Amino acid sequence: MKTFWFLAPALLALPLFAQPSATVPVKPGRDAAQPVDEEYTKKIREYTTEPFFNSPLTDYLPASKTVPTPKAVLGDIAGAPGILPYSAEVYRYMRMLQAASPRVKVFTIGKTEEGREMIAVAVASEKSIAQLDQNRDRLAKLADPRTISLNDAEADKLVAASTPVYYITGTIHSTETGAPTALMELAYRLAVDESAYIKFIRENVITLITPIVEVDGRDRMVDIYKWHLSNPGKQWPNLIYWGHYVAHDNNRDSMGLTLQLTRNVLNTFTGWKAQVLHDLHESVPYLYDNTVGDGPYNAWIDPMLADEWQMMGWNNVSEMTKFGMPGVFTHGTFDTWSPSYLMFIAAMHNGISRLYETFGNGGADTEERTLRPNEFARTWFKQNPPLPKAKWSQRNNNNYEETGLMTALAFFAANNKLFLHNFYLKARRSIEKPHTEGPAAYAFPADDPRPGAQADLLRMLQDQGCEISRASAPFTVMMPGKKPARAGRGGASTEPSTDSETPKPEEKPKPVARTFPAGTYVLRMDQPYSRIADTLLDYQYWAANDPQKSIYDDTGWTFGELGNVQVSRVADLKVLDAAMTRVSGAVRSPGGIEGAGDIYLVNHNADSALMTLRYRFPEASFDAAEEPFEAAGHKFNRGSFVIRGIPNAGLAASLTELGVQAYAVAAAPTVKTHPLRAARIAIMHTWLNTQAEGWWRLEFDRLQIPYSYISTQAISKIADLRARYDVIVFGPGAGGNPQTIVNGRPMYGNPLPWKVTPETPNLALTDETDDMRPGLGWTGLDRLQEFVRQGGLLITANDTTNFAVTFGFTPGVSTSAAQRLKVTGSALRSKMVDASSPIAYGYTDNLAIFASNPPLFSVSNLAGGGGGGGRGAPTDRERPTGRGTADDPDIPQGRPQVDIPDEPHAEVWQPTPLTDEQFRNPVNVIPPAQRPRVILRYSNATELLVSGLLDNGSELAQHAAVIDSPLGQGHVVLFSNNPFWRAETKGSYFLVFNAILNFDNLGAGRKLAER
Ligand SMILES: [Zn+2]
């Protein structure tokens, strides 16, 4: 055991993380006694562009008489130019290895959205492979120390007898193409190589490999690459679709768990009780081990994990530096805050998350690559930086990936007992969490008005591996008193808080007793996977003055808030003594029919299942109550459903399945209603970017809401859109500015097809075009506007609101970009402005909404904007120079005094009231029923931030957040926030669903101005 002297600079910078670790007792390099595959080795050298882009671990391939090399499937070596294998070829090879070697075993771990297989390949010594189950049983005990009564001596015995599992995942990002061939060859080396170094790995670690994580995207990428090869000299289409729903964001799903790939990898990691999850990426020269990364680190990880990151990361750099390979580093700009990355499954489940960025060419072409100055600069943590310019091949990339992995595996093997013991200790500390840092539990009250949303959140936590219990009797615990809102929390604000009663700062909040009813769900923290629950349910705070300025991703995600679910963080240990039983099976909200009659009443509580219910019975008659009412002994919110025309049995079965409660009555309530139609929906996308709308599509599919999926190009070719659709949803992230949505991509060069052909069969199940370049066009724009004028509804969010505003869909609404505001994927507080709008049905006040660089909305009663709220307010104006004190009016001399009329005042979210002067010839005055109607606004600055980063929040505070803007017979609804984001924002889904279901009655409940 010794520390590495060559790590001294790093350790000086990070003194907390020095931990002694064992060196690898054997030298890297081939065994002279084992023959080399000469032909293969020759090709490795040929395809490697410089000798220093190779290592003693990858500059040869050991020969085997019985085990086939990757050449058997590829026809050339791994990393050869021009060769990218499909998933089926990669799997075929892995199964050939399995058939030829007792050191390899292949497992199916699930399917993708489009039905493609995902696999995991275990490689280890014959003995380890033969005893995988016994080993797993031991690891399972270490993973859940409750099974051994937290007995450290027993744990030591298990550690001594066990072999750890190091799980490697490749090609989650489909344009990062090198991992599959690198991992084919790595599996071969680990199975065949008799060198001391590889033998040492094989005998001390079980290496588990998923060669392709995003299988749908991989096969599409190979299609596109083949198109590129058979169309030399032409520009090729970019990979507009990766997975079925999202592209790069497939690596942001480890909180919401909505993608099959995330669930399959999670289940493999937790099912194997693996210690490491190491994810391979290719976007930084030449090998950035972002494990160490940069701050801020996620605040819920066990500090032991940060130490493990340092140990492994710096060892990687040290070993590869010794090989003379340039461009290997571990510290960098990547902050380790968000737990949404695939690798973070390990960090949040007592393992070790790791990630490599190597350098890829986005295909298998060998090319001259020129780097940016910040990429090739030497820094303190990059002493041997990448070359400013170099010929780069896929083989180089494979050398780096494999060398990095083999040195990591060897280091892990040398310290396998240390890491296994840490694995146990982290699990133990997770169980002890209530007694150390806390909290003791999270409680989900039985009387939450949204049982469906509550069950949805609890199921996600169950999928994360958390155990849920249910209180069998009421229990009382002490809760912290309400904290006063911190002045300036949302950025400096001079305005007094007007949104709620705020206690004075000097008042110290006193703890209060709170009783939770029987039936309350309890997520106890004395369980092995308490950390994932804590990070998902707690609040996040990213300081505006944090030294990290290049924020990598979202800063806030609090699932209770964004899910509109009541979640209580309970620090009081007494909660653990409450009478409760563990829930077996998935949590479901109760549903069914109570009472008798053939009219059914369903309370509107904004649970997403209500939308599923509407579309389950499209022919039935659903009406929405325009006011709250009471019936059958129950209270019903505004917007509640009055359902007719469904046989009881069919409805009851659906209600039970969906967890929705209905009340049957003989006579309908007398409240005013309007029809709630199963609107015909189109989700419109561009050919510029489809990712953000993918998160919308994913949830529409999950909730079984039917829609047509149609591009801006296709929209432009439909003369009568209104005859086909009631609602067109234009989600955010459409790519570019309003002009590029109309113009599309530049028309230089050749057409860029995205189409199923014999050569590109895997482009199916998305959308098709002969040429991705054209956009909506001016005809399409005209038709889209005509669609709205004729009674259609256009829904826009975040950047696409700018499209609607720019092209005159929304008279009276203007948007502007913030100047100083910083909101980076944060949860913000909204306030209800017009609770009688159908868009607000089912909602109470204070909903948390998700925003990232939100546009600032202003509304006006004048076409063309102007006279937005907030301006002209008397408090904003200083009196002119004149007589008297600051509060006095000036008095012109030599004439009688006259009263100064009050200037019209409006709040920030309101239009300025019209003046008599403006009515003298009101050509620009928007008729009352056509004026924009603000439904939600942002809270005032002191209460605006819920979770994440907010700086200069006063710039956004109180601005309109959701606007219904009439146009002709139809409407445009604008969301400043993004209501559908990574399955984190389920609380705001129904704002969109309400707009859809009420598309032809959005004016309901509106109080019109007299003039
Ligand atoms: Zn990537």
mmCIF file of C-alpha atoms in Angstrom, residues 293-587:
data_model
loop_
_atom_site.group_PDB
_atom_site.id
_atom_site.type_symbol
_atom_site.label_atom_id
_atom_site.label_comp_id
_atom_site.label_asym_id
_atom_site.label_seq_id
_atom_site.Cartn_x
_atom_site.Cartn_y
_atom_site.Cartn_z
ATOM 1 C CA GLY A 293 -14.903 16.310 -13.129
ATOM 2 C CA ASP A 294 -15.507 19.493 -11.209
ATOM 3 C CA GLY A 295 -17.804 20.949 -8.580
ATOM 4 C CA PRO A 296 -20.327 21.288 -7.401
ATOM 5 C CA TYR A 297 -20.724 17.587 -6.680
ATOM 6 C CA ASN A 298 -24.183 16.200 -6.153
ATOM 7 C CA ALA A 299 -25.026 17.046 -2.542
ATOM 8 C CA TRP A 300 -26.519 13.646 -1.679
ATOM 9 C CA ILE A 301 -23.656 11.303 -2.579
ATOM 10 C CA ASP A 302 -21.743 9.522 0.142
ATOM 11 C CA PRO A 303 -18.436 11.436 0.553
ATOM 12 C CA MET A 304 -16.701 8.060 0.230
ATOM 13 C CA LEU A 305 -17.774 8.053 -3.404
ATOM 14 C CA ALA A 306 -15.967 11.317 -4.107
ATOM 15 C CA ASP A 307 -12.836 9.670 -2.722
ATOM 16 C CA GLU A 308 -13.314 6.637 -4.982
ATOM 17 C CA TRP A 309 -13.731 8.916 -8.000
ATOM 18 C CA GLN A 310 -10.416 10.562 -7.227
ATOM 19 C CA MET A 311 -8.589 7.286 -6.677
ATOM 20 C CA MET A 312 -9.738 5.722 -9.906
ATOM 21 C CA GLY A 313 -9.622 8.827 -12.066
ATOM 22 C CA TRP A 314 -6.105 9.899 -11.173
ATOM 23 C CA ASN A 315 -4.830 6.344 -11.429
ATOM 24 C CA ASN A 316 -6.176 6.213 -14.973
ATOM 25 C CA VAL A 317 -4.361 9.422 -15.867
ATOM 26 C CA SER A 318 -1.178 8.228 -14.255
ATOM 27 C CA GLU A 319 -1.093 4.874 -16.023
ATOM 28 C CA MET A 320 -1.897 6.227 -19.463
ATOM 29 C CA THR A 321 0.521 9.096 -18.998
ATOM 30 C CA LYS A 322 3.215 6.519 -18.351
ATOM 31 C CA PHE A 323 2.295 4.844 -21.631
ATOM 32 C CA GLY A 324 3.040 8.192 -23.286
ATOM 33 C CA MET A 325 -0.499 8.636 -24.596
ATOM 34 C CA PRO A 326 -1.271 12.337 -24.972
ATOM 35 C CA GLY A 327 -4.513 13.991 -23.955
ATOM 36 C CA VAL A 328 -5.531 11.900 -20.936
ATOM 37 C CA PHE A 329 -6.998 13.876 -18.040
ATOM 38 C CA THR A 330 -9.665 13.658 -15.382
ATOM 39 C CA HIS A 331 -10.359 17.061 -13.845
ATOM 40 C CA GLY A 332 -12.382 19.286 -16.176
ATOM 41 C CA THR A 333 -15.407 21.487 -16.457
ATOM 42 C CA PHE A 334 -18.052 18.792 -16.039
ATOM 43 C CA ASP A 335 -19.949 19.457 -12.825
ATOM 44 C CA THR A 336 -21.188 16.414 -10.986
ATOM 45 C CA TRP A 337 -24.446 17.907 -9.727
ATOM 46 C CA SER A 338 -27.329 16.364 -11.661
ATOM 47 C CA PRO A 339 -28.164 12.724 -10.959
ATOM 48 C CA SER A 340 -29.843 12.323 -14.355
ATOM 49 C CA TYR A 341 -26.907 10.696 -16.183
ATOM 50 C CA LEU A 342 -26.942 6.969 -16.828
ATOM 51 C CA MET A 343 -23.686 6.451 -14.920
ATOM 52 C CA PHE A 344 -25.264 8.136 -11.909
ATOM 53 C CA ILE A 345 -27.416 5.065 -11.369
ATOM 54 C CA ALA A 346 -24.299 3.729 -9.638
ATOM 55 C CA ALA A 347 -23.628 6.893 -7.640
ATOM 56 C CA MET A 348 -27.144 6.810 -6.224
ATOM 57 C CA HIS A 349 -27.176 3.048 -5.558
ATOM 58 C CA ASN A 350 -23.999 2.723 -3.474
ATOM 59 C CA GLY A 351 -21.743 2.009 -6.440
ATOM 60 C CA ILE A 352 -19.166 4.071 -8.338
ATOM 61 C CA SER A 353 -20.163 6.076 -11.399
ATOM 62 C CA ARG A 354 -17.561 6.628 -14.095
ATOM 63 C CA LEU A 355 -17.545 8.132 -17.579
ATOM 64 C CA TYR A 356 -15.016 8.420 -20.376
ATOM 65 C CA GLU A 357 -15.145 10.952 -23.122
ATOM 66 C CA THR A 358 -12.787 9.725 -25.812
ATOM 67 C CA PHE A 359 -12.414 11.212 -29.273
ATOM 68 C CA GLY A 360 -14.593 9.975 -32.090
ATOM 69 C CA ASN A 361 -15.131 11.013 -35.681
ATOM 70 C CA GLY A 362 -18.859 10.271 -35.654
ATOM 71 C CA GLY A 363 -18.406 7.287 -37.948
ATOM 72 C CA ALA A 364 -15.452 5.216 -39.053
ATOM 73 C CA ASP A 365 -13.694 7.618 -41.424
ATOM 74 C CA THR A 366 -10.066 8.450 -40.732
ATOM 75 C CA GLU A 367 -9.728 12.212 -40.784
ATOM 76 C CA GLU A 368 -7.428 15.108 -40.053
ATOM 77 C CA ARG A 369 -8.845 16.757 -36.918
ATOM 78 C CA THR A 370 -8.038 20.286 -35.771
ATOM 79 C CA LEU A 371 -8.681 21.179 -32.157
ATOM 80 C CA ARG A 372 -9.671 24.433 -30.512
ATOM 81 C CA PRO A 373 -7.063 26.236 -28.388
ATOM 82 C CA ASN A 374 -8.852 25.371 -25.149
ATOM 83 C CA GLU A 375 -8.742 21.711 -26.178
ATOM 84 C CA PHE A 376 -5.013 21.483 -26.839
ATOM 85 C CA ALA A 377 -3.826 23.902 -24.134
ATOM 86 C CA ARG A 378 -1.660 22.485 -21.376
ATOM 87 C CA THR A 379 -3.267 23.011 -17.988
ATOM 88 C CA TRP A 380 -2.294 21.872 -14.479
ATOM 89 C CA PHE A 381 -4.461 18.794 -14.885
ATOM 90 C CA LYS A 382 -3.532 18.167 -18.530
ATOM 91 C CA GLN A 383 0.253 18.013 -18.581
ATOM 92 C CA ASN A 384 0.413 16.059 -21.823
ATOM 93 C CA PRO A 385 -2.429 17.669 -23.766
ATOM 94 C CA PRO A 386 -3.868 16.514 -27.100
ATOM 95 C CA LEU A 387 -2.170 17.604 -30.317
ATOM 96 C CA PRO A 388 -3.499 20.758 -32.001
ATOM 97 C CA LYS A 389 -3.848 18.821 -35.229
ATOM 98 C CA ALA A 390 -3.716 15.099 -35.894
ATOM 99 C CA LYS A 391 -4.918 12.441 -38.234
ATOM 100 C CA TRP A 392 -7.457 10.525 -36.178
ATOM 101 C CA SER A 393 -8.913 7.080 -36.752
ATOM 102 C CA GLN A 394 -11.558 4.934 -35.149
ATOM 103 C CA ARG A 395 -8.738 2.553 -34.274
ATOM 104 C CA ASN A 396 -7.034 5.312 -32.249
ATOM 105 C CA ASN A 397 -10.295 5.793 -30.416
ATOM 106 C CA ASN A 398 -10.591 2.047 -29.757
ATOM 107 C CA ASN A 399 -7.014 1.971 -28.442
ATOM 108 C CA TYR A 400 -7.788 4.737 -25.975
ATOM 109 C CA GLU A 401 -11.091 3.231 -24.859
ATOM 110 C CA GLU A 402 -9.604 -0.229 -24.340
ATOM 111 C CA THR A 403 -6.398 0.971 -22.715
ATOM 112 C CA GLY A 404 -8.293 3.171 -20.305
ATOM 113 C CA LEU A 405 -10.672 0.365 -19.421
ATOM 114 C CA MET A 406 -7.954 -2.229 -18.943
ATOM 115 C CA THR A 407 -5.907 0.014 -16.647
ATOM 116 C CA ALA A 408 -9.094 0.824 -14.735
ATOM 117 C CA LEU A 409 -9.973 -2.856 -14.445
ATOM 118 C CA ALA A 410 -6.462 -3.717 -13.267
ATOM 119 C CA PHE A 411 -6.510 -0.986 -10.633
ATOM 120 C CA PHE A 412 -9.953 -2.130 -9.546
ATOM 121 C CA ALA A 413 -8.707 -5.728 -9.404
ATOM 122 C CA ALA A 414 -5.729 -4.712 -7.284
ATOM 123 C CA ASN A 415 -8.068 -2.973 -4.864
ATOM 124 C CA ASN A 416 -11.040 -5.259 -5.208
ATOM 125 C CA LYS A 417 -11.418 -5.928 -1.485
ATOM 126 C CA LEU A 418 -11.159 -2.234 -0.689
ATOM 127 C CA PHE A 419 -13.913 -1.413 -3.179
ATOM 128 C CA LEU A 420 -16.087 -4.304 -2.032
ATOM 129 C CA HIS A 421 -15.733 -3.175 1.531
ATOM 130 C CA ASN A 422 -16.584 0.375 0.507
ATOM 131 C CA PHE A 423 -19.635 -0.995 -1.307
ATOM 132 C CA TYR A 424 -20.794 -2.586 1.935
ATOM 133 C CA LEU A 425 -19.960 0.517 3.946
ATOM 134 C CA LYS A 426 -21.869 2.817 1.612
ATOM 135 C CA ALA A 427 -24.923 0.571 1.848
ATOM 136 C CA ARG A 428 -24.588 0.498 5.616
ATOM 137 C CA ARG A 429 -24.276 4.282 5.797
ATOM 138 C CA SER A 430 -27.348 4.621 3.578
ATOM 139 C CA ILE A 431 -29.267 2.504 6.090
ATOM 140 C CA GLU A 432 -27.922 4.580 8.973
ATOM 141 C CA LYS A 433 -28.930 7.822 7.255
ATOM 142 C CA PRO A 434 -31.849 8.643 9.629
ATOM 143 C CA HIS A 435 -29.418 8.668 12.558
ATOM 144 C CA THR A 436 -26.635 10.582 10.856
ATOM 145 C CA GLU A 437 -27.442 13.352 8.401
ATOM 146 C CA GLY A 438 -31.124 12.474 8.067
ATOM 147 C CA PRO A 439 -33.877 12.808 7.190
ATOM 148 C CA ALA A 440 -35.582 9.863 8.858
ATOM 149 C CA ALA A 441 -38.196 9.474 6.150
ATOM 150 C CA TYR A 442 -40.292 11.138 3.495
ATOM 151 C CA ALA A 443 -44.048 11.056 4.056
ATOM 152 C CA PHE A 444 -46.708 11.165 1.341
ATOM 153 C CA PRO A 445 -49.965 12.121 3.104
ATOM 154 C CA ALA A 446 -52.983 9.871 2.629
ATOM 155 C CA ASP A 447 -55.188 12.916 2.034
ATOM 156 C CA ASP A 448 -53.223 14.244 -0.948
ATOM 157 C CA PRO A 449 -55.910 15.486 -3.353
ATOM 158 C CA ARG A 450 -53.957 13.904 -6.215
ATOM 159 C CA PRO A 451 -53.713 10.199 -5.386
ATOM 160 C CA GLY A 452 -52.916 9.325 -8.999
ATOM 161 C CA ALA A 453 -49.905 11.634 -9.161
ATOM 162 C CA GLN A 454 -48.810 10.416 -5.743
ATOM 163 C CA ALA A 455 -48.958 6.777 -6.870
ATOM 164 C CA ASP A 456 -47.085 7.652 -10.057
ATOM 165 C CA LEU A 457 -44.225 9.210 -8.088
ATOM 166 C CA LEU A 458 -44.137 6.302 -5.628
ATOM 167 C CA ARG A 459 -43.976 3.779 -8.479
ATOM 168 C CA MET A 460 -41.008 5.613 -9.945
ATOM 169 C CA LEU A 461 -39.284 5.410 -6.544
ATOM 170 C CA GLN A 462 -40.104 1.704 -6.393
ATOM 171 C CA ASP A 463 -38.554 1.320 -9.842
ATOM 172 C CA GLN A 464 -35.444 2.996 -8.417
ATOM 173 C CA GLY A 465 -35.298 0.143 -5.913
ATOM 174 C CA CYS A 466 -36.806 2.006 -2.954
ATOM 175 C CA GLU A 467 -39.084 0.269 -0.470
ATOM 176 C CA ILE A 468 -42.373 2.008 0.308
ATOM 177 C CA SER A 469 -44.369 1.481 3.501
ATOM 178 C CA ARG A 470 -47.871 2.510 4.450
ATOM 179 C CA ALA A 471 -48.971 3.767 7.860
ATOM 180 C CA SER A 472 -51.645 1.561 9.364
ATOM 181 C CA ALA A 473 -52.590 4.234 11.944
ATOM 182 C CA PRO A 474 -52.229 8.004 12.215
ATOM 183 C CA PHE A 475 -48.851 9.179 13.512
ATOM 184 C CA THR A 476 -47.548 12.472 14.843
ATOM 185 C CA VAL A 477 -44.070 13.882 14.331
ATOM 186 C CA MET A 478 -42.417 17.244 14.919
ATOM 187 C CA MET A 479 -41.873 19.240 11.758
ATOM 188 C CA PRO A 480 -39.797 22.402 11.280
ATOM 189 C CA GLY A 481 -41.787 25.645 11.366
ATOM 190 C CA LYS A 482 -42.276 27.625 8.188
ATOM 191 C CA LYS A 483 -39.102 29.480 7.328
ATOM 192 C CA PRO A 484 -39.393 33.118 6.298
ATOM 193 C CA ALA A 485 -38.729 33.728 2.627
ATOM 194 C CA ARG A 486 -35.161 34.894 2.265
ATOM 195 C CA ALA A 487 -34.919 38.329 0.797
ATOM 196 C CA GLY A 488 -32.938 38.193 -2.377
ATOM 197 C CA ARG A 489 -33.166 34.432 -2.744
ATOM 198 C CA GLY A 490 -34.470 34.943 -6.233
ATOM 199 C CA GLY A 491 -31.985 37.646 -6.882
ATOM 200 C CA ALA A 492 -32.014 41.110 -5.395
ATOM 201 C CA SER A 493 -35.485 42.499 -5.061
ATOM 202 C CA THR A 494 -36.562 45.792 -3.621
ATOM 203 C CA GLU A 495 -40.247 45.000 -3.918
ATOM 204 C CA PRO A 496 -42.094 44.007 -0.811
ATOM 205 C CA SER A 497 -43.558 40.516 -0.927
ATOM 206 C CA THR A 498 -47.185 40.735 -1.862
ATOM 207 C CA ASP A 499 -47.898 37.090 -2.545
ATOM 208 C CA SER A 500 -48.309 35.724 0.935
ATOM 209 C CA GLU A 501 -47.977 36.431 4.604
ATOM 210 C CA THR A 502 -44.265 36.259 5.237
ATOM 211 C CA PRO A 503 -43.074 36.001 8.832
ATOM 212 C CA LYS A 504 -40.620 38.686 9.835
ATOM 213 C CA PRO A 505 -37.003 37.488 9.484
ATOM 214 C CA GLU A 506 -36.269 37.891 13.190
ATOM 215 C CA GLU A 507 -38.994 35.399 14.144
ATOM 216 C CA LYS A 508 -37.422 32.002 14.699
ATOM 217 C CA PRO A 509 -39.765 29.351 13.361
ATOM 218 C CA LYS A 510 -40.802 26.906 16.082
ATOM 219 C CA PRO A 511 -41.195 23.195 15.350
ATOM 220 C CA VAL A 512 -44.805 22.165 15.023
ATOM 221 C CA ALA A 513 -46.471 18.814 15.607
ATOM 222 C CA ARG A 514 -48.007 17.293 12.514
ATOM 223 C CA THR A 515 -50.277 14.294 12.398
ATOM 224 C CA PHE A 516 -50.340 12.229 9.237
ATOM 225 C CA PRO A 517 -53.475 10.169 8.627
ATOM 226 C CA ALA A 518 -53.567 6.400 8.419
ATOM 227 C CA GLY A 519 -52.815 5.290 4.878
ATOM 228 C CA THR A 520 -49.968 7.787 4.522
ATOM 229 C CA TYR A 521 -47.119 6.369 2.455
ATOM 230 C CA VAL A 522 -43.731 6.452 4.131
ATOM 231 C CA LEU A 523 -40.374 6.127 2.434
ATOM 232 C CA ARG A 524 -38.082 5.190 5.305
ATOM 233 C CA MET A 525 -34.475 6.272 5.000
ATOM 234 C CA ASP A 526 -33.178 3.235 6.863
ATOM 235 C CA GLN A 527 -32.857 1.274 3.635
ATOM 236 C CA PRO A 528 -29.940 0.648 1.256
ATOM 237 C CA TYR A 529 -31.170 2.877 -1.570
ATOM 238 C CA SER A 530 -32.131 5.875 0.561
ATOM 239 C CA ARG A 531 -29.813 8.231 -1.339
ATOM 240 C CA ILE A 532 -31.678 8.119 -4.624
ATOM 241 C CA ALA A 533 -34.933 8.946 -2.809
ATOM 242 C CA ASP A 534 -33.281 11.765 -0.919
ATOM 243 C CA THR A 535 -31.792 13.405 -4.009
ATOM 244 C CA LEU A 536 -35.058 13.139 -5.949
ATOM 245 C CA LEU A 537 -37.350 14.392 -3.198
ATOM 246 C CA ASP A 538 -35.194 17.037 -1.517
ATOM 247 C CA TYR A 539 -34.744 20.655 -2.659
ATOM 248 C CA GLN A 540 -31.725 21.805 -4.657
ATOM 249 C CA TYR A 541 -29.960 25.119 -4.193
ATOM 250 C CA TRP A 542 -27.341 26.308 -6.649
ATOM 251 C CA ALA A 543 -25.805 29.552 -5.405
ATOM 252 C CA ALA A 544 -25.822 32.382 -7.916
ATOM 253 C CA ASN A 545 -22.215 33.101 -6.980
ATOM 254 C CA ASP A 546 -21.057 29.486 -7.305
ATOM 255 C CA PRO A 547 -17.573 29.429 -8.866
ATOM 256 C CA GLN A 548 -18.840 26.942 -11.462
ATOM 257 C CA LYS A 549 -20.031 29.145 -14.326
ATOM 258 C CA SER A 550 -20.314 26.620 -17.146
ATOM 259 C CA ILE A 551 -23.249 24.757 -15.683
ATOM 260 C CA TYR A 552 -23.501 21.392 -17.392
ATOM 261 C CA ASP A 553 -27.191 20.640 -17.034
ATOM 262 C CA ASP A 554 -30.323 21.297 -14.993
ATOM 263 C CA THR A 555 -29.855 22.581 -11.479
ATOM 264 C CA GLY A 556 -33.214 21.648 -9.900
ATOM 265 C CA TRP A 557 -35.597 18.703 -10.087
ATOM 266 C CA THR A 558 -37.505 18.329 -6.790
ATOM 267 C CA PHE A 559 -39.998 15.653 -7.784
ATOM 268 C CA GLY A 560 -42.712 16.410 -5.246
ATOM 269 C CA GLU A 561 -42.889 20.049 -6.304
ATOM 270 C CA LEU A 562 -42.695 19.501 -10.066
ATOM 271 C CA GLY A 563 -45.037 16.521 -9.781
ATOM 272 C CA ASN A 564 -47.601 18.545 -7.805
ATOM 273 C CA VAL A 565 -47.450 15.867 -5.124
ATOM 274 C CA GLN A 566 -47.335 16.572 -1.395
ATOM 275 C CA VAL A 567 -44.056 15.317 0.043
ATOM 276 C CA SER A 568 -42.923 15.945 3.610
ATOM 277 C CA ARG A 569 -39.307 15.614 4.654
ATOM 278 C CA VAL A 570 -39.456 14.189 8.182
ATOM 279 C CA ALA A 571 -36.329 14.515 10.313
ATOM 280 C CA ASP A 572 -38.051 13.338 13.510
ATOM 281 C CA LEU A 573 -36.872 9.776 14.185
ATOM 282 C CA LYS A 574 -40.237 8.988 15.768
ATOM 283 C CA VAL A 575 -41.568 8.447 12.244
ATOM 284 C CA LEU A 576 -39.662 5.169 12.125
ATOM 285 C CA ASP A 577 -41.673 3.867 15.088
ATOM 286 C CA ALA A 578 -45.025 4.576 13.431
ATOM 287 C CA ALA A 579 -47.194 1.536 12.724
ATOM 288 C CA MET A 580 -46.641 0.714 9.072
ATOM 289 C CA THR A 581 -46.413 -2.189 6.686
ATOM 290 C CA ARG A 582 -44.249 -2.580 3.643
ATOM 291 C CA VAL A 583 -46.144 -2.207 0.357
ATOM 292 C CA SER A 584 -45.882 -5.281 -1.825
ATOM 293 C CA GLY A 585 -46.320 -4.714 -5.540
ATOM 294 C CA ALA A 586 -46.612 -1.417 -7.370
ATOM 295 C CA VAL A 587 -48.419 1.430 -5.598
#
